[in-house]
Coordinates of C-alpha atoms in Angstrom, one line a residue:
M512 CA -4.5 -4.0 -24.9
T513 CA -0.8 -4.2 -25.6
K514 CA 1.2 -5.6 -22.6
H515 CA 3.9 -3.1 -21.1
L516 CA 7.0 -3.6 -19.4
G517 CA 7.0 -2.8 -15.6
F518 CA 8.5 0.7 -15.8
D519 CA 5.8 1.7 -18.3
L520 CA 3.4 1.6 -15.3
V521 CA 5.2 4.8 -14.1
E522 CA 4.4 6.6 -17.4
R523 CA 0.9 5.5 -17.3
A524 CA 0.4 6.6 -13.7
R525 CA 2.0 10.0 -14.5
A526 CA -0.4 10.2 -17.5
L527 CA -3.7 9.6 -15.2
A528 CA -2.5 12.3 -12.6
P529 CA -4.4 15.2 -14.1
L530 CA -7.7 13.1 -14.1
I531 CA -7.0 12.0 -10.5
A532 CA -6.3 15.5 -9.4
R533 CA -9.3 16.9 -11.2
D534 CA -11.5 14.2 -9.4
A535 CA -9.7 14.4 -5.9
D536 CA -12.5 16.8 -4.4
E537 CA -15.1 14.5 -5.4
I538 CA -13.3 11.5 -4.0
E539 CA -13.0 13.3 -0.8
R540 CA -16.6 14.4 -0.7
T541 CA -18.0 10.8 -1.4
R542 CA -15.5 9.0 0.2
R543 CA -14.8 6.7 -2.7
L544 CA -12.8 6.7 -6.1
T545 CA -15.0 8.2 -8.8
P546 CA -16.1 5.9 -11.6
A547 CA -13.9 7.8 -14.0
V548 CA -10.7 7.3 -11.9
T549 CA -11.5 3.5 -11.3
Q550 CA -12.0 2.8 -14.8
A551 CA -8.9 4.5 -15.9
L552 CA -6.9 2.8 -13.3
I553 CA -8.6 -0.7 -14.7
E554 CA -7.9 0.1 -18.5
N555 CA -4.3 1.1 -17.9
E556 CA -3.8 -2.0 -15.9
L557 CA -2.5 -0.5 -12.8
Y558 CA -4.4 -2.9 -10.6
R559 CA -2.7 -5.8 -12.3
A560 CA 1.0 -4.3 -11.6
L561 CA 1.8 -7.3 -9.1
L562 CA -0.3 -9.9 -10.8
P563 CA 1.9 -12.9 -12.3
K564 CA 2.6 -12.5 -15.9
S565 CA 1.1 -16.1 -16.2
L566 CA -2.3 -14.6 -15.6
G567 CA -1.8 -11.9 -17.8
G568 CA -0.4 -9.4 -15.2
T569 CA 2.7 -7.1 -15.3
E570 CA 4.6 -8.7 -12.4
A571 CA 6.4 -5.4 -12.2
P572 CA 9.8 -5.1 -10.5
L573 CA 9.4 -3.5 -6.8
E574 CA 10.9 0.0 -7.9
A575 CA 8.3 0.1 -10.5
F576 CA 5.3 -0.4 -8.5
M577 CA 7.0 2.0 -5.9
Q578 CA 7.3 4.7 -8.4
M579 CA 3.7 4.0 -9.7
Q580 CA 2.4 4.6 -6.3
E581 CA 4.3 7.8 -5.8
E582 CA 3.1 9.2 -8.9
I583 CA -0.5 8.6 -8.2
A584 CA -0.1 10.0 -4.7
K585 CA 1.1 13.3 -5.9
A586 CA -2.4 13.6 -7.4
D587 CA -4.5 12.0 -4.5
A588 CA -3.4 10.1 -1.6
S589 CA -6.7 8.0 -1.3
T590 CA -6.4 7.0 -5.0
A591 CA -2.8 5.8 -4.4
W592 CA -3.8 3.9 -1.2
C593 CA -6.6 1.9 -2.7
L594 CA -4.5 1.3 -5.6
G595 CA -1.6 0.0 -3.6
Q596 CA -3.7 -2.2 -1.4
C597 CA -5.3 -4.0 -4.1
S598 CA -2.3 -4.3 -6.1
V599 CA -0.5 -6.1 -3.3
C600 CA -3.6 -8.1 -2.8
A601 CA -3.3 -9.6 -6.2
M602 CA 0.1 -11.0 -5.2
T603 CA -2.1 -13.9 -3.6
A604 CA -2.7 -15.3 -7.2
A605 CA 0.9 -16.6 -7.0
Y606 CA -0.5 -19.1 -4.2
L607 CA -3.6 -20.1 -6.0
D608 CA -4.6 -22.8 -8.4
P609 CA -4.5 -21.2 -11.9
D610 CA -8.3 -21.7 -12.3
A611 CA -9.2 -20.1 -8.9
A612 CA -6.8 -17.0 -9.7
N613 CA -8.5 -16.6 -13.2
E614 CA -11.8 -16.6 -11.7
I615 CA -10.8 -13.8 -9.5
F616 CA -8.4 -11.5 -11.3
N617 CA -9.4 -12.3 -15.0
V618 CA -13.1 -11.5 -14.7
A619 CA -13.9 -7.9 -14.6
P620 CA -13.0 -5.7 -12.8
G621 CA -10.7 -8.5 -11.2
I622 CA -10.0 -6.3 -8.1
L623 CA -9.4 -8.0 -4.6
A624 CA -9.5 -6.3 -1.4
W625 CA -9.1 -7.3 2.3
G626 CA -8.8 -6.1 5.9
A627 CA -6.8 -7.0 9.0
I628 CA -5.9 -10.6 10.2
A629 CA -8.9 -11.7 12.9
H630 CA -11.1 -14.5 13.7
E631 CA -11.2 -18.4 12.8
V632 CA -12.9 -20.5 10.2
Q633 CA -14.0 -24.2 10.6
A634 CA -12.7 -26.9 8.5
V635 CA -15.3 -28.8 6.7
P636 CA -15.2 -31.3 4.0
G637 CA -14.2 -29.6 0.8
G638 CA -13.2 -26.3 2.5
Y639 CA -14.2 -24.0 5.4
K640 CA -17.1 -22.3 7.0
A641 CA -16.8 -18.7 8.0
S642 CA -18.9 -16.5 10.2
A643 CA -17.1 -13.1 11.2
R644 CA -16.7 -9.5 10.6
W645 CA -13.5 -8.0 9.3
D646 CA -12.3 -4.3 9.5
F647 CA -9.9 -1.9 7.4
A648 CA -10.9 -3.1 3.9
S649 CA -9.0 -0.2 1.8
G650 CA -10.4 -0.4 -1.8
S651 CA -13.3 -2.5 -1.1
R652 CA -15.8 -0.1 -2.8
Q653 CA -14.1 -1.0 -6.0
A654 CA -13.5 -4.6 -5.5
S655 CA -15.3 -7.5 -7.0
W656 CA -13.7 -10.1 -4.5
L657 CA -12.8 -9.8 -0.9
G658 CA -10.3 -11.8 1.4
A659 CA -9.8 -12.5 5.0
H660 CA -6.8 -13.8 6.9
V661 CA -8.1 -16.4 9.4
R662 CA -7.0 -19.0 11.8
V663 CA -8.3 -22.6 11.1
V664 CA -10.3 -24.6 13.7
E665 CA -10.2 -28.5 12.8
A666 CA -13.7 -30.5 12.9
D667 CA -12.7 -31.6 16.4
G668 CA -12.5 -28.1 17.8
T669 CA -8.6 -28.0 17.8
Q670 CA -6.5 -25.1 16.2
R671 CA -4.6 -26.2 13.1
K672 CA -0.9 -25.5 13.7
K673 CA 2.2 -25.2 11.4
A674 CA 5.3 -27.4 11.9
D675 CA 6.8 -25.0 14.3
G676 CA 3.6 -24.7 16.3
S677 CA 2.2 -21.4 15.5
P678 CA -1.4 -21.3 14.2
E679 CA -2.0 -22.0 10.5
I680 CA -3.1 -18.6 8.8
R681 CA -5.2 -19.0 5.7
T682 CA -6.4 -16.2 3.5
I683 CA -10.0 -17.1 2.4
L684 CA -11.3 -15.3 -0.7
F685 CA -15.0 -14.8 -1.7
P686 CA -17.1 -12.4 -4.0
V687 CA -18.0 -9.2 -2.6
T688 CA -21.6 -10.2 -3.2
S689 CA -21.2 -12.9 -0.5
A690 CA -20.4 -10.4 2.3
T691 CA -22.5 -7.4 4.1
M692 CA -20.6 -4.2 3.8
Y693 CA -20.8 -1.5 6.4
D694 CA -19.9 2.2 5.8
V695 CA -17.8 3.0 8.8
W696 CA -14.9 5.1 7.3
D697 CA -15.6 8.5 8.8
V698 CA -12.2 9.7 9.4
I699 CA -10.0 12.7 9.1
G700 CA -7.8 11.5 6.3
L701 CA -7.5 9.3 3.5
K702 CA -11.4 9.5 3.3
G703 CA -11.6 8.4 -0.2
T704 CA -10.3 5.1 0.6
G705 CA -13.7 3.8 1.8
T706 CA -11.8 1.4 4.2
D707 CA -15.1 -0.2 5.1
S708 CA -15.9 -3.1 7.4
Y709 CA -17.5 -6.4 6.1
S710 CA -19.0 -9.8 7.4
V711 CA -20.0 -13.2 6.3
D712 CA -22.4 -15.5 7.9
N713 CA -22.0 -19.3 7.6
L714 CA -20.2 -18.8 4.3
F715 CA -18.7 -22.0 2.5
I716 CA -15.2 -21.3 1.2
P717 CA -14.0 -24.1 -1.2
N718 CA -10.3 -25.3 -0.8
K719 CA -9.2 -23.7 -3.9
F720 CA -10.2 -20.1 -2.4
A721 CA -8.3 -20.7 0.7
A722 CA -4.7 -19.6 0.0
L723 CA -1.5 -20.1 2.2
R724 CA -0.4 -16.7 1.5
D725 CA 3.4 -15.8 1.9
V726 CA 4.0 -19.5 2.7
P727 CA 7.0 -20.7 0.4
S728 CA 6.0 -24.2 0.0
A729 CA 2.6 -23.0 -1.4
L730 CA 4.1 -20.6 -4.1
R731 CA 3.6 -21.4 -7.6
E732 CA 5.6 -18.6 -9.3
Q733 CA 9.3 -18.3 -9.5
G734 CA 10.0 -14.6 -10.2
P735 CA 11.8 -12.4 -7.9
L736 CA 8.8 -10.3 -7.0
Y737 CA 7.1 -13.4 -5.3
K738 CA 10.1 -14.1 -2.9
L739 CA 9.1 -11.0 -1.3
T740 CA 6.0 -11.3 1.1
T741 CA 2.9 -9.2 0.8
N742 CA 3.8 -7.3 3.9
M743 CA 7.2 -6.2 2.7
V744 CA 5.7 -5.0 -0.6
F745 CA 2.9 -3.4 1.4
S746 CA 5.4 -1.5 3.4
M747 CA 7.4 -0.2 0.4
G748 CA 4.4 0.6 -1.5
F749 CA 2.9 2.9 1.2
A750 CA 6.3 4.3 2.0
A751 CA 6.4 5.3 -1.7
T752 CA 3.0 6.7 -1.3
S753 CA 4.0 9.0 1.6
L754 CA 6.8 10.2 -0.6
G755 CA 4.1 11.3 -3.3
V756 CA 2.1 13.2 -0.8
A757 CA 5.1 14.9 0.7
R758 CA 6.5 15.8 -2.7
A759 CA 3.2 17.5 -3.7
M760 CA 2.9 19.3 -0.4
L761 CA 6.4 20.8 -0.6
D762 CA 6.0 21.7 -4.2
A763 CA 2.8 23.4 -3.4
T764 CA 4.6 25.4 -0.7
I765 CA 7.4 26.2 -2.9
E766 CA 5.0 27.6 -5.4
L767 CA 3.1 29.7 -3.0
S768 CA 6.3 30.9 -1.7
R769 CA 7.3 32.5 -5.1
G770 CA 4.3 34.7 -4.9
K771 CA 3.3 35.3 -1.5
T772 CA 4.0 38.4 0.9
P773 CA 2.7 37.8 4.5
Q774 CA 1.3 40.8 5.9
G775 CA 3.8 42.9 7.5
L776 CA 6.8 41.0 6.1
K777 CA 8.9 40.7 3.1
A778 CA 8.1 38.4 0.2
M779 CA 8.5 35.0 1.0
R780 CA 11.0 34.2 -1.9
E781 CA 13.1 37.0 -0.6
N782 CA 13.1 35.7 3.1
N783 CA 16.2 34.2 4.2
A784 CA 14.5 32.0 6.8
V785 CA 12.0 30.7 4.1
Q786 CA 14.8 30.0 1.7
G787 CA 17.1 28.0 4.1
K788 CA 13.9 26.0 5.4
I789 CA 13.0 25.2 1.9
G790 CA 16.5 24.1 1.0
R791 CA 16.7 22.0 4.0
T792 CA 13.3 20.5 3.7
E793 CA 14.1 19.6 0.0
A794 CA 17.3 17.8 1.2
S795 CA 15.3 15.8 3.9
L796 CA 12.7 14.5 1.2
R797 CA 15.5 13.8 -1.4
A798 CA 17.4 11.9 1.3
A799 CA 14.3 9.8 2.4
R800 CA 13.6 8.9 -1.2
A801 CA 17.1 7.9 -2.1
Y802 CA 17.4 5.7 1.0
L803 CA 13.9 4.1 0.3
Y804 CA 14.9 3.3 -3.4
A805 CA 18.6 2.3 -2.7
T806 CA 17.3 -0.3 -0.2
A807 CA 14.5 -1.5 -2.7
A808 CA 17.2 -1.8 -5.6
E809 CA 19.9 -3.7 -3.3
V810 CA 17.2 -6.2 -2.3
W811 CA 15.9 -6.7 -5.7
R812 CA 19.2 -7.3 -7.3
E813 CA 20.0 -9.9 -4.8
L814 CA 16.6 -11.6 -5.4
A815 CA 17.0 -11.3 -9.1
R816 CA 20.2 -13.2 -8.9
G817 CA 18.6 -16.0 -7.5
E818 CA 19.3 -15.6 -3.7
P819 CA 16.7 -16.3 -1.3
I820 CA 14.7 -13.8 0.8
T821 CA 16.7 -13.2 4.2
E822 CA 16.0 -11.9 7.6
E823 CA 18.4 -9.2 6.7
H824 CA 16.5 -8.2 3.7
R825 CA 13.1 -8.2 5.7
I826 CA 14.7 -5.7 8.3
A827 CA 16.2 -3.5 5.6
L828 CA 12.9 -3.1 3.9
R829 CA 11.1 -2.5 7.2
I830 CA 13.3 0.3 8.6
A831 CA 13.6 2.0 5.3
A832 CA 9.8 2.1 4.9
T833 CA 9.1 3.1 8.5
W834 CA 11.8 5.8 8.4
T835 CA 10.5 7.2 5.1
I836 CA 6.9 7.6 6.3
H837 CA 8.0 9.4 9.2
Q838 CA 10.4 11.6 7.3
S839 CA 7.6 12.3 4.8
A840 CA 5.4 13.4 7.7
A841 CA 8.1 15.7 8.9
V842 CA 8.4 17.3 5.6
V843 CA 4.4 17.7 5.2
D844 CA 4.5 19.2 8.7
T845 CA 7.1 21.7 7.6
A846 CA 5.5 22.7 4.3
Y847 CA 2.3 23.1 6.1
H848 CA 3.7 25.4 8.6
M849 CA 5.4 27.4 6.1
A850 CA 2.2 27.9 4.0
G851 CA 0.6 30.1 7.1
A852 CA -2.8 30.9 7.2
T853 CA -3.3 29.8 3.5
A854 CA -2.8 26.2 4.5
V855 CA -6.1 26.1 6.4
F856 CA -8.6 26.7 3.4
A857 CA -9.8 23.7 1.9
A858 CA -9.7 25.1 -1.4
N859 CA -5.8 24.8 -1.4
E860 CA -5.4 21.1 -0.8
F861 CA -2.7 21.9 1.9
E862 CA -4.8 20.6 4.7
R863 CA -6.2 17.6 2.7
R864 CA -2.5 16.4 2.3
F865 CA -1.7 17.3 5.9
R866 CA -4.7 15.1 6.9
D867 CA -3.9 12.4 4.5
M868 CA -0.2 12.1 5.6
H869 CA -0.9 12.1 9.2
T870 CA -3.5 9.3 8.6
I871 CA -0.8 7.3 6.6
A872 CA 1.6 7.8 9.7
Q873 CA -1.1 6.2 12.0
Q874 CA -1.1 3.0 10.0
I875 CA 0.6 -0.1 11.0
Q876 CA 3.3 0.5 8.4
A877 CA 4.5 3.5 10.4
R878 CA 4.6 1.9 13.9
D879 CA 7.5 2.9 16.0
T880 CA 7.7 -0.8 17.3
H881 CA 9.1 -1.5 13.8
Y882 CA 12.5 0.2 15.0
E883 CA 12.6 -2.2 18.1
D884 CA 12.0 -5.2 15.8
A885 CA 14.9 -4.2 13.7
G886 CA 17.1 -3.3 16.8
R887 CA 16.4 -6.7 18.2
A888 CA 17.3 -8.3 14.9
I889 CA 20.4 -6.4 14.4
L890 CA 21.7 -7.1 17.9
S891 CA 21.1 -10.7 17.4
A892 CA 24.4 -12.7 17.0
N893 CA 22.6 -14.4 14.0
L894 CA 21.9 -11.4 12.0
A895 CA 24.4 -9.1 10.1
T896 CA 23.8 -5.6 9.6
P897 CA 21.1 -4.9 6.8
P898 CA 22.4 -4.7 3.2
T899 CA 23.4 -1.3 2.0
T900 CA 23.9 -0.2 -1.5
R901 CA 27.3 -1.3 -3.3

């Protein structure tokens, strides 16, 4: 199909929203994206948003990726979460030999998913041997390849170290058919992500499928996108996802307020308290969105000018993402409370968005400890205040 500029991703995402919203109940019930939604995401190349152009991907600007996530999340949070997870996983292609990257991403469906950092692999001639189980592989039910982030143990039993003395972390990649999958995702929110566990037993991983992800010396692409680490892009993508959920929740509450008259009270649209609450909540959501996107734009401009990624950039992105997720959760809470008893009925989607948002807020990207990390770095004599829009 015709290749598109990065921001056309947003239009394609918006066009898919009715299909995704229509299938949202089925996604929730079956705990996986429907075949129709998965196929639409593939055909519109949304999974390839962050894949290098050299491999036929879009290599989208950070802001375009974030807007894509926000639009999909308005329709269904689980779909957005899977898409965001697998899109960022595709950034690993920038650290792989082209033939390995082509085998993973240019053979249909070309979707990679992975879980949390855990366990070790044994270095052997030509590659590595792995026997372990990993958790939290969002999007794995649509994936053709899986990954795992592991420490390396040499043949003599010693742990492989980097120059600074820290353990070397490799991202090993293997076909999903090489793994045993475990259906463990019985949760209150983001049910459709199918964030399952997976294991391998004595699996050989050739060297070409063991990437030094997020290690600048291993990077094969020169675009500004790949100056960002995958963790930075995860944080901004999932923060944008939370904005989409909050926007949909607040819009639903506004629409409800236009027509609902609670028992024994005046119509919500005529209630001064409701009017004021909606005004303040709208301001909070817009402020959070403006902060997140302004931070992304500032960092992107500097990277696009050829400047390297810095600790100031990392801190700016981290606190913007964390704060935005927390503010989105507050918006969702306010909107849910305003909806009253209507919000508890599954037919209305209020309760689903409430559960989805609070599941997002429990994830690693929303940890309160990120503020401690930022504060420690800001107080350091070697770090300036994070960049602001200018």
